[in-house]
XYZ file of C-alpha atoms in Angstrom:
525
model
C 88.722 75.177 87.585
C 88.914 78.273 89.832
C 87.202 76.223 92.999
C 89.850 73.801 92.371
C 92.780 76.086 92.386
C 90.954 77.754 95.588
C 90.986 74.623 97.518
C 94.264 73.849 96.410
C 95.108 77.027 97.750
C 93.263 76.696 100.850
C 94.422 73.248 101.207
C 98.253 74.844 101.942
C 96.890 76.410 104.808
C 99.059 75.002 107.475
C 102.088 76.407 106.130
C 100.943 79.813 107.581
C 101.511 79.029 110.505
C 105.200 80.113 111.745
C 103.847 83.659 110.371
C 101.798 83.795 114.199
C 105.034 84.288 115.980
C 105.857 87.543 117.121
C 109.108 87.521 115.314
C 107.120 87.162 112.358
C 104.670 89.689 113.383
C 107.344 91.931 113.615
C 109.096 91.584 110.291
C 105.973 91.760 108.581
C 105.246 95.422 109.864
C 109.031 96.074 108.676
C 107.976 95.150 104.725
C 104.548 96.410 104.799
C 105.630 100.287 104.440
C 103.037 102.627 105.875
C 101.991 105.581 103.714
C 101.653 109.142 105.689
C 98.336 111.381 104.944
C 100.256 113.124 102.823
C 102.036 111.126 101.198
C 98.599 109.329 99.956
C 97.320 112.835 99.056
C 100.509 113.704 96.791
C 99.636 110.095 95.277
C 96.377 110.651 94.429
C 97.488 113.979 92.944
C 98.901 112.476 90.635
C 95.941 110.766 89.298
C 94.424 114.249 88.321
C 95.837 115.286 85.008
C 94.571 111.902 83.225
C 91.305 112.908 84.878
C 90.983 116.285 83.433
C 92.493 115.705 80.069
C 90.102 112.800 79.497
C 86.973 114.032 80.910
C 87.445 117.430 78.758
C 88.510 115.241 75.437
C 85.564 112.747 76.578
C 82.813 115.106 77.044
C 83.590 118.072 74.583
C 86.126 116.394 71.452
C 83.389 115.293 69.546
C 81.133 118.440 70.384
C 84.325 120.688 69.118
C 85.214 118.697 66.155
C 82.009 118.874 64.339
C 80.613 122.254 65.904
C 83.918 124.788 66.025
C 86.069 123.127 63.902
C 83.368 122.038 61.651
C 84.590 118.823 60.419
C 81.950 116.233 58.768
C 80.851 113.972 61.057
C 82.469 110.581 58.763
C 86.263 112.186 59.273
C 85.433 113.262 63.239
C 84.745 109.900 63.945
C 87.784 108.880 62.005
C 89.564 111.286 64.199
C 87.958 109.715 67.331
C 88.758 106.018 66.238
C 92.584 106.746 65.267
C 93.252 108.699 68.561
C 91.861 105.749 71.057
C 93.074 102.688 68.796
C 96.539 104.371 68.751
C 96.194 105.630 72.296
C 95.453 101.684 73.108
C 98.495 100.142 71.239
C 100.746 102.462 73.129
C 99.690 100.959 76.662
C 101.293 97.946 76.497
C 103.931 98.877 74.711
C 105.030 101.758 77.277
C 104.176 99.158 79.721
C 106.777 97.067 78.541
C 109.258 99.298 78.444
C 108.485 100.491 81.929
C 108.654 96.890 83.168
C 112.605 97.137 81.522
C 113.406 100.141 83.333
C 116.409 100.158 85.239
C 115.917 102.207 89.185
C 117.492 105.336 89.492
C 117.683 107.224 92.325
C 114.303 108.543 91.795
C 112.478 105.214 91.191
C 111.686 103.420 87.928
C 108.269 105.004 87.369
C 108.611 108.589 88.279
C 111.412 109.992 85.671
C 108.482 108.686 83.076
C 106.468 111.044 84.544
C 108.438 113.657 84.462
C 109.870 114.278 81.149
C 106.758 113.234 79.376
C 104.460 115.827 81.012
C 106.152 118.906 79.039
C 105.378 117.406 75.449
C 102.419 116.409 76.497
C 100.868 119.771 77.469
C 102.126 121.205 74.559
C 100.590 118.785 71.991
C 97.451 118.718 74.380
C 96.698 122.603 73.961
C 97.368 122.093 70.266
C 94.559 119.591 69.829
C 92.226 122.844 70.797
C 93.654 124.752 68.442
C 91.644 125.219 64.724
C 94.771 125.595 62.292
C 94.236 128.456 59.451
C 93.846 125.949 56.500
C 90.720 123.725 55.592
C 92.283 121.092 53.699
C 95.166 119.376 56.137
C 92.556 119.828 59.197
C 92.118 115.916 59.769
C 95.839 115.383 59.732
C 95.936 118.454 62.425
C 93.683 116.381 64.854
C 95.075 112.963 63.874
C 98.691 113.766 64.896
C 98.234 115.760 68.214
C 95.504 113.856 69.476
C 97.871 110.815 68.419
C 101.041 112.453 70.015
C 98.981 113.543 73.400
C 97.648 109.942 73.762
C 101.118 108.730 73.852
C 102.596 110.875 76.126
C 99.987 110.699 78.602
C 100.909 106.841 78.234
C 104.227 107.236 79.385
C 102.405 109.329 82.308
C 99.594 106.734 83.328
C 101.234 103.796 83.259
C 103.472 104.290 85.261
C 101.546 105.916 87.244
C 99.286 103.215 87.981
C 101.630 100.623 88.357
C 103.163 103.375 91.400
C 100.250 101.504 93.373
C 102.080 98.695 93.673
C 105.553 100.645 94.772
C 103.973 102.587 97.644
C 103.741 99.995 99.732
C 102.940 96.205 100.034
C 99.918 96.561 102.323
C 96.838 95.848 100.559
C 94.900 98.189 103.602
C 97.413 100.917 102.534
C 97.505 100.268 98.683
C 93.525 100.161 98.800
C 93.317 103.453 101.210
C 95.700 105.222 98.801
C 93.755 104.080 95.837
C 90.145 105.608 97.465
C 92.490 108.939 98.065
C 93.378 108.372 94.144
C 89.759 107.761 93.144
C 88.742 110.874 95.293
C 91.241 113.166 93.345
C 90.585 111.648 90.292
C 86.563 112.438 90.193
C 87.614 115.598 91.454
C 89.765 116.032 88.125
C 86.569 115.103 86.606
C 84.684 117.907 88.116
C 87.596 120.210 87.447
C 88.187 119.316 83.764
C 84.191 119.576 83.315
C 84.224 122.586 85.178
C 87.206 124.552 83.517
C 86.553 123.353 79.811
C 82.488 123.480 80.442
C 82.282 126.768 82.041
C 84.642 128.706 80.149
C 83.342 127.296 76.458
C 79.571 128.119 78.083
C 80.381 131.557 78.461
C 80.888 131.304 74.845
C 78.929 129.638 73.443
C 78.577 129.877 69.445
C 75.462 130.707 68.029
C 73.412 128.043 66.381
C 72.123 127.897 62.826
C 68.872 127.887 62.506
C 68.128 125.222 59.009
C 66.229 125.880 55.625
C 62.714 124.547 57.164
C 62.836 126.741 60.311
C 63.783 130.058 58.164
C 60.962 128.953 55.990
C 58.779 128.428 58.656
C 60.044 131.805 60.377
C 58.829 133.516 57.092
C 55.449 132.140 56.420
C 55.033 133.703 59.881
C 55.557 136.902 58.995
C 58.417 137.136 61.179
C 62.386 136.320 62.036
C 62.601 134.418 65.441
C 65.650 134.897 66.995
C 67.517 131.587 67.550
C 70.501 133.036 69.474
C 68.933 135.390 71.861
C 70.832 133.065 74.445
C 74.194 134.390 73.148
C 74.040 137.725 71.546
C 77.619 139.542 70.400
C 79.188 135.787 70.453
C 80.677 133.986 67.214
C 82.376 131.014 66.626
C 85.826 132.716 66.560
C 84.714 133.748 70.656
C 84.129 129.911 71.077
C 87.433 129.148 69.427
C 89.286 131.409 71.853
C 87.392 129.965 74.572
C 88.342 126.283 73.935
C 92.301 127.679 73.719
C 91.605 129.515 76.946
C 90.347 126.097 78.797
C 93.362 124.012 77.682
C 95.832 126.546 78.533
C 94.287 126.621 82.233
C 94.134 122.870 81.932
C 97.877 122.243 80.872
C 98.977 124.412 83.741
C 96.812 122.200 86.648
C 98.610 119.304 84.587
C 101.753 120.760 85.134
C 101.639 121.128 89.166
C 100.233 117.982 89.330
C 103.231 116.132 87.839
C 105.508 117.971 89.906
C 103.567 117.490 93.365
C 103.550 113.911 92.396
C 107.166 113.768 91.839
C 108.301 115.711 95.191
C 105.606 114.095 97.280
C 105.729 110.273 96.689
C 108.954 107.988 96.951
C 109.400 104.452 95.123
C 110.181 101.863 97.606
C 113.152 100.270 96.337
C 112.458 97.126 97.628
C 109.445 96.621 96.095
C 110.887 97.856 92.483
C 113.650 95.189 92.597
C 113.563 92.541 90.019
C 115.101 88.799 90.972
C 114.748 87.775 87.983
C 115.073 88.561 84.408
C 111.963 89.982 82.995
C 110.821 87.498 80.281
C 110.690 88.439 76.309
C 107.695 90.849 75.701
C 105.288 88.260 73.956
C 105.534 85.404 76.627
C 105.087 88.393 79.349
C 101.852 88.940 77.181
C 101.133 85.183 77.562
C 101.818 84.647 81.219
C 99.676 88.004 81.818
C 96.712 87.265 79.837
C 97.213 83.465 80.572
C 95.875 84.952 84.303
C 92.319 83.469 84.644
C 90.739 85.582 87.316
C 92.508 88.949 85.544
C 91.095 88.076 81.954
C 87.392 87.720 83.320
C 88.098 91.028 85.407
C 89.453 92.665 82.250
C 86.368 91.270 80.225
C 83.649 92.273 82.830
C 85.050 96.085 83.069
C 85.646 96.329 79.204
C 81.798 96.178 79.043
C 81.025 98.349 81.983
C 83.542 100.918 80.889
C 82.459 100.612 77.651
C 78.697 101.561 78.357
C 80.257 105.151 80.647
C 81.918 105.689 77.666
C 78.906 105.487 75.394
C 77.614 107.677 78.007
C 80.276 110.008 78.781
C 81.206 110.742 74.697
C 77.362 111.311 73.493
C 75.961 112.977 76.705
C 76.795 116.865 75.980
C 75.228 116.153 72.234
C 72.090 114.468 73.851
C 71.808 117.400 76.304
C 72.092 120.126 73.617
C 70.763 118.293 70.624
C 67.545 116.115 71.932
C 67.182 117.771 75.312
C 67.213 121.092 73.572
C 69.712 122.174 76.644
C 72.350 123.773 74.352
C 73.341 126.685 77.120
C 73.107 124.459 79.645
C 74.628 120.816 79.269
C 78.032 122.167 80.733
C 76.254 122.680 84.353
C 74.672 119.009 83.598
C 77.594 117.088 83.053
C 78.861 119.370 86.139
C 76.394 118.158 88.242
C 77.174 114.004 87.531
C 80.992 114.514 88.134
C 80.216 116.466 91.505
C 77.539 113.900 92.451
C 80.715 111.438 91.830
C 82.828 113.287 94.135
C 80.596 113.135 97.034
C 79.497 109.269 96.113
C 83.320 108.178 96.346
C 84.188 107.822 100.076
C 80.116 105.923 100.242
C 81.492 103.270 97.692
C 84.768 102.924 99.576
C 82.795 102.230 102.889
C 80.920 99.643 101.352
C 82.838 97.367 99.413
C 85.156 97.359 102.451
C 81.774 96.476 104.402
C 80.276 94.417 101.355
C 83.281 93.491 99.692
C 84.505 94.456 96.285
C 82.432 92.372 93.867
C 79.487 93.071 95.587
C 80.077 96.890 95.089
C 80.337 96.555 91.078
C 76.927 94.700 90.924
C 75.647 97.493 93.109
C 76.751 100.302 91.838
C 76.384 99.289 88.043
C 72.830 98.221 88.207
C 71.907 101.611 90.516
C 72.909 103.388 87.317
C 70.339 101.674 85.009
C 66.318 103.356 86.132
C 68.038 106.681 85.477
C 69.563 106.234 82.207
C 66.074 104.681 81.253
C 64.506 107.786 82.864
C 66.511 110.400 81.360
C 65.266 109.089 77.878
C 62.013 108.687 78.986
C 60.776 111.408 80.791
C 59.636 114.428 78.643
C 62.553 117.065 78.547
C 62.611 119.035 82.025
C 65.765 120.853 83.188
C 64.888 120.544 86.919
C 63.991 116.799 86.642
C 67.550 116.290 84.540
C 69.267 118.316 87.173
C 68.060 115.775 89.659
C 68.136 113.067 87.534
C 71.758 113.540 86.640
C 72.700 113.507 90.213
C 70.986 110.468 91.312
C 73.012 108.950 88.360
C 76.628 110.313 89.628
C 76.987 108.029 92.814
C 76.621 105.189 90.348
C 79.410 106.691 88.111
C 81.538 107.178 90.874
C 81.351 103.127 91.522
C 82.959 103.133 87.952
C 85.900 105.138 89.195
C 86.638 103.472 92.097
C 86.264 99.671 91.587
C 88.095 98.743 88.460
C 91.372 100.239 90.377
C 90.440 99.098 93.627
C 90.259 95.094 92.715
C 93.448 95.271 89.799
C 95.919 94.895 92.643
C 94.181 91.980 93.687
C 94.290 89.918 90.831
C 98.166 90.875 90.477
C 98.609 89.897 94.326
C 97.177 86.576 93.369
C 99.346 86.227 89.872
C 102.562 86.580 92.359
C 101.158 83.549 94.441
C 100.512 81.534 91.837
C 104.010 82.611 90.075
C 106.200 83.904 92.846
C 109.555 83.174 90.100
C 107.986 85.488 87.740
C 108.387 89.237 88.369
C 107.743 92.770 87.221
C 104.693 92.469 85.296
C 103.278 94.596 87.258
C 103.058 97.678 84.349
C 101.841 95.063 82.076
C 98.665 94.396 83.801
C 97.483 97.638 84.501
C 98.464 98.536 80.592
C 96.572 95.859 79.313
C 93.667 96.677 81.030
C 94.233 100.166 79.784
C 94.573 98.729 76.345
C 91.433 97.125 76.409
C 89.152 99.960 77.921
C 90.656 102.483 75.395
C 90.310 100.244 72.206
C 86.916 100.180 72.971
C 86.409 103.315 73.606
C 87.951 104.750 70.269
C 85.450 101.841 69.076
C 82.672 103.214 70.665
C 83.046 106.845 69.737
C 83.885 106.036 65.856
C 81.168 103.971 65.407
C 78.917 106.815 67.412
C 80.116 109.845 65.680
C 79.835 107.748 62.121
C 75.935 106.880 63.724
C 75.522 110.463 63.906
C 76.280 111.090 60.245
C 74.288 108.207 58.886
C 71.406 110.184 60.778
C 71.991 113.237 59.279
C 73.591 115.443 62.182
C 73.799 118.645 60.877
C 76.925 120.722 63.008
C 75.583 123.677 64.835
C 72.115 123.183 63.675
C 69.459 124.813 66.111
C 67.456 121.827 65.341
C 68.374 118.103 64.181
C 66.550 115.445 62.240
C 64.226 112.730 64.124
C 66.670 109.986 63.302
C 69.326 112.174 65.011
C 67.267 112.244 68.459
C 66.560 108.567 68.882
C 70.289 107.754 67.386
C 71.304 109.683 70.722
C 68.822 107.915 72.926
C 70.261 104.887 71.825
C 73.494 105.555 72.442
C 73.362 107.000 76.145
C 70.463 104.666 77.235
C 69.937 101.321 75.513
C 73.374 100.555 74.281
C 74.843 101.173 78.035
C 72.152 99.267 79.410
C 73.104 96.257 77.445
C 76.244 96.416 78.015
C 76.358 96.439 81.726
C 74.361 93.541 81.687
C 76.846 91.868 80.069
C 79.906 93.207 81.858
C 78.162 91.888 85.230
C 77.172 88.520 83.665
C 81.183 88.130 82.729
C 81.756 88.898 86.723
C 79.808 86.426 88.296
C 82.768 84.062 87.321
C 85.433 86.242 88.742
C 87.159 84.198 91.365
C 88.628 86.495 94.192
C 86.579 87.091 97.072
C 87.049 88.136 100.370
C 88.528 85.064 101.749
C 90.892 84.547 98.782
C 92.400 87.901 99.058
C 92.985 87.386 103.021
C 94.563 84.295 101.956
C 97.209 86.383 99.125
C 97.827 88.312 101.487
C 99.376 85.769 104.103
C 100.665 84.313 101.297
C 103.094 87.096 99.994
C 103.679 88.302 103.388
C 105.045 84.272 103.837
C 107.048 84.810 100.770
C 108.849 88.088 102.153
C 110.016 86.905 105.310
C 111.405 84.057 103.099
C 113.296 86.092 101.284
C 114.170 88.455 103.939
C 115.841 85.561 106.003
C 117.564 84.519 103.061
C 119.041 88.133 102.583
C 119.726 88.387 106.148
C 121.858 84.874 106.289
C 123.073 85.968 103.197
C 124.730 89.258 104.401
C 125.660 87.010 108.117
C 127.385 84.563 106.008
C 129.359 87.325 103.898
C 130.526 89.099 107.012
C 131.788 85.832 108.305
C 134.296 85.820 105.203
């Protein structure tokens, strides 16, 4: 089916052909708006807060839940599950109400932005927070993590359907999107850095269990199990976590205004010429989209198995690798490998092309989350490990947001009556990722407690250990076999994106004659 559509497609070639005049030429430079330095840097700016919030709730919610606020493992992974499902029903609903927006002077997408980034720092440094009572604890976490995942909605949608706003360029939209990628894994290094290194430096003791004090004993001595952190208890930690998050919510705070005063909506672009259609058949016609449903398939695995990784990685480190005053400079060490990896991955799929660059990158992930399980615990050969891992991470970051305005670019060929879906794309996608992350981490927190994870224990149970190794080795593995498998079908390669392109640049100088004979013929009366 997709061969025959492409040589349908390619079939129509000859009507590209009045676009080689240099009339044409010329009107197509006067649609395709050309982004400044800057303005791609405010952009990607933008793309930071999401970044750091996530990477911080990724990497440390679970550790917090069941180590400093000391919730059983069965309700922190009913915290975990809520948060994400609820955090994935939002997405398209926001996005539909985005794609209603009227434009204001400031743009459709941007006053989103703006007035949800106050509540959403607030309810984000609350989730940090350990409330004085025991009993209403779960309900604590439930609604703020509920209330923050909602109002970062409002935030990220929009702000990734601003890709398609900036311009209509697919060289600028993709340059501005490695700029966004770049900032973004630098949000990652930031959040991992700020929340890491701060809760590091206080680090609660660990308890040292029945056996070991009975072991300790039949020694004929007390070993001292927190000679790493001596004059540190849990209320230190506690004030540390509240510490990170304020820091956090500021950096969220100038990001959303830089954002704001840096980037403009192109009102052309935001226009609608048609009514938007009722919210279920804009579901339909979306997810009706054959080469977006096998993208959004193939990255639901991929992102799935990062997530595995990503939410059970600090507990491997600390727990199994017996790297409890140390994991926070490991994770550190992936996200700045990331960093560095980016502008590599944006060289090559522009070299290799963008399907090409998943396959790559996934698979150059795989030996090292074998090895890390493998080889016998080693800080140095983690360290190293770990960084070798990062470039592959950093494909993870780049790609999925890279190829999404593709697959929209070719929806607008194949519908050019049906407009502003674009929010519900990237929402969906969104929708999907998160649902199965708040999947994953439930059913890996509730893993945890089925093995007997015992919160702040010096030690943990066999079943514990290899519970872990399954879940940030074998289970990823899997799954981006899978996700790849689901790619090989995905239609839009280099040649079919070239010929999108010509396509929607055809379809503007349609409708820009139209507007221009339009305005002649008004003039005349």
């Amino acid at each position: 089916m997709a061969k025959g559509e492409g040589a349908e497609q390619y079939s129509n070639a000859s009507l590209l052909n009045k676009s080689d005049s240099s009339d044409g030429i010329k009107l197509a430079r006067k649609h395709e708006h050309r982004l400044s330095v800057w303005n791609k840097i405010c952009y990607a700016i933008g793309g930071a807060p999401y970044q750091i919030t996530g990477c911080a709730l990724g990497f440390f919610l679970q550790l917090y839940l069941l180590d400093v606020a000391q919730l059983d493992p069965f309700y922190a992974s009913i915290i975990l599950f809520v948060g994400r499902a609820w955090d994935a029903v939002t997405d398209p609903t926001v996005g539909f109400l985005v794609s209603r927006s009227p434009w204001t002077r400031f743009g459709r997408m941007l006053p989103w932005i703006v007035f949800s980034t106050p509540l959403a720092v607030l309810s984000y440094f609350l989730i940090w927070y350990v409330p004085p009572f025991a009993n209403g604890k779960v309900f604590w976490y439930i609604i703020f993590y509920c209330l923050f995942q909602t109002l970062q909605t409002c935030f990220h949608v929009p702000y990734s359907a601003l890709t398609m706003f900036i311009s209509s360029d697919q060289k600028e939209r993709d340059s501005a999107t490695a700029y966004r990628m770049t900032v973004e894994v630098l949000g990652t290094v930031l959040g991992t850095a700020i929340q890491g290194q701060i809760v590091g430096m206080a680090n609660a003791p660990c308890l040292p269990g029945p056996g070991e004090i009975l072991a300790d004993l039949s020694n004929g001595s007390l070993s001292d199990h927190n000679a790493s952190a001596p004059g540190i208890s849990l209320q230190h930690t506690k004030n540390a976590y509240m510490i990170a998050s304020g820091v956090i919510c500021l950096i969220y705070i100038l990001c959303a205004v830089v954002l704001f005063f840096g980037v403009r909506e192109q009102k052309e672009l935001s226009q609608m010429r048609t009514q938007p259609l009722p919210f279920f058949q804009g579901i339909k016609l979306v997810m009706g989209h054959g080469p977006y449903a096998k993208l959004v398939m193939a990255f639901l695995f991929t992102s799935l198995a990062f997530m595995l990784l990503e939410g059970n990685f600090a507990l491997f480190c600390s727990s199994t690798l017996g790297f409890r005053n140390d994991f926070q400079n490991i994770l550190l060490v992936i996200m700045l490998s990331a960093t560095i990896a980016i502008p590599f991955w944006q060289w090559f799929l522009t070299r290799f092309g963008k399907k090409m660059a998943v396959y790559v990158g996934s698979m150059s992930v795989i030996p090292f989350l074998i090895l890390v399980v493998c080889i016998k615990s080693n800080l140095y050969v983690t360290y190293i490990v770990s960084f070798i891992a990062g470039v592959g991470v950093a494909s993870a970051f780049l790609l999925p947001w890279s190829m999404l305005p593709d697959v929209l670019d070719d929806f607008k060929v194949k519908n050019p009556d049906s407009t502003g879906h674009e929010a519900l794309f990237y929402s969906f996608y969104v929708f999907f990722t998160k649902f199965a992350s708040g999947v994953s981490l439930g059913v890996s927190t509730l893993s945890l407690d089925f093995a007997g994870y015992i919160s702040r224990g010096c030690s943990q149970p066999e079943e514990v250990a290899l519970t872990l190794k399954l879940l940030v080795s074998a289970a990823p593995v899997a799954l981006i076999f899978v996700g790849l498998a689901i790619l090989y079908f995905y239609p839009i390669d280099e040649k079919r994106r070239q010929y999108n392109h010509k396509m929607l640049q055809e379809m503007r100088d349609s409708e820009s004659d139209s507007e221009s004979e339009t305005t002649d013929i008004s003039n005349v009366i």
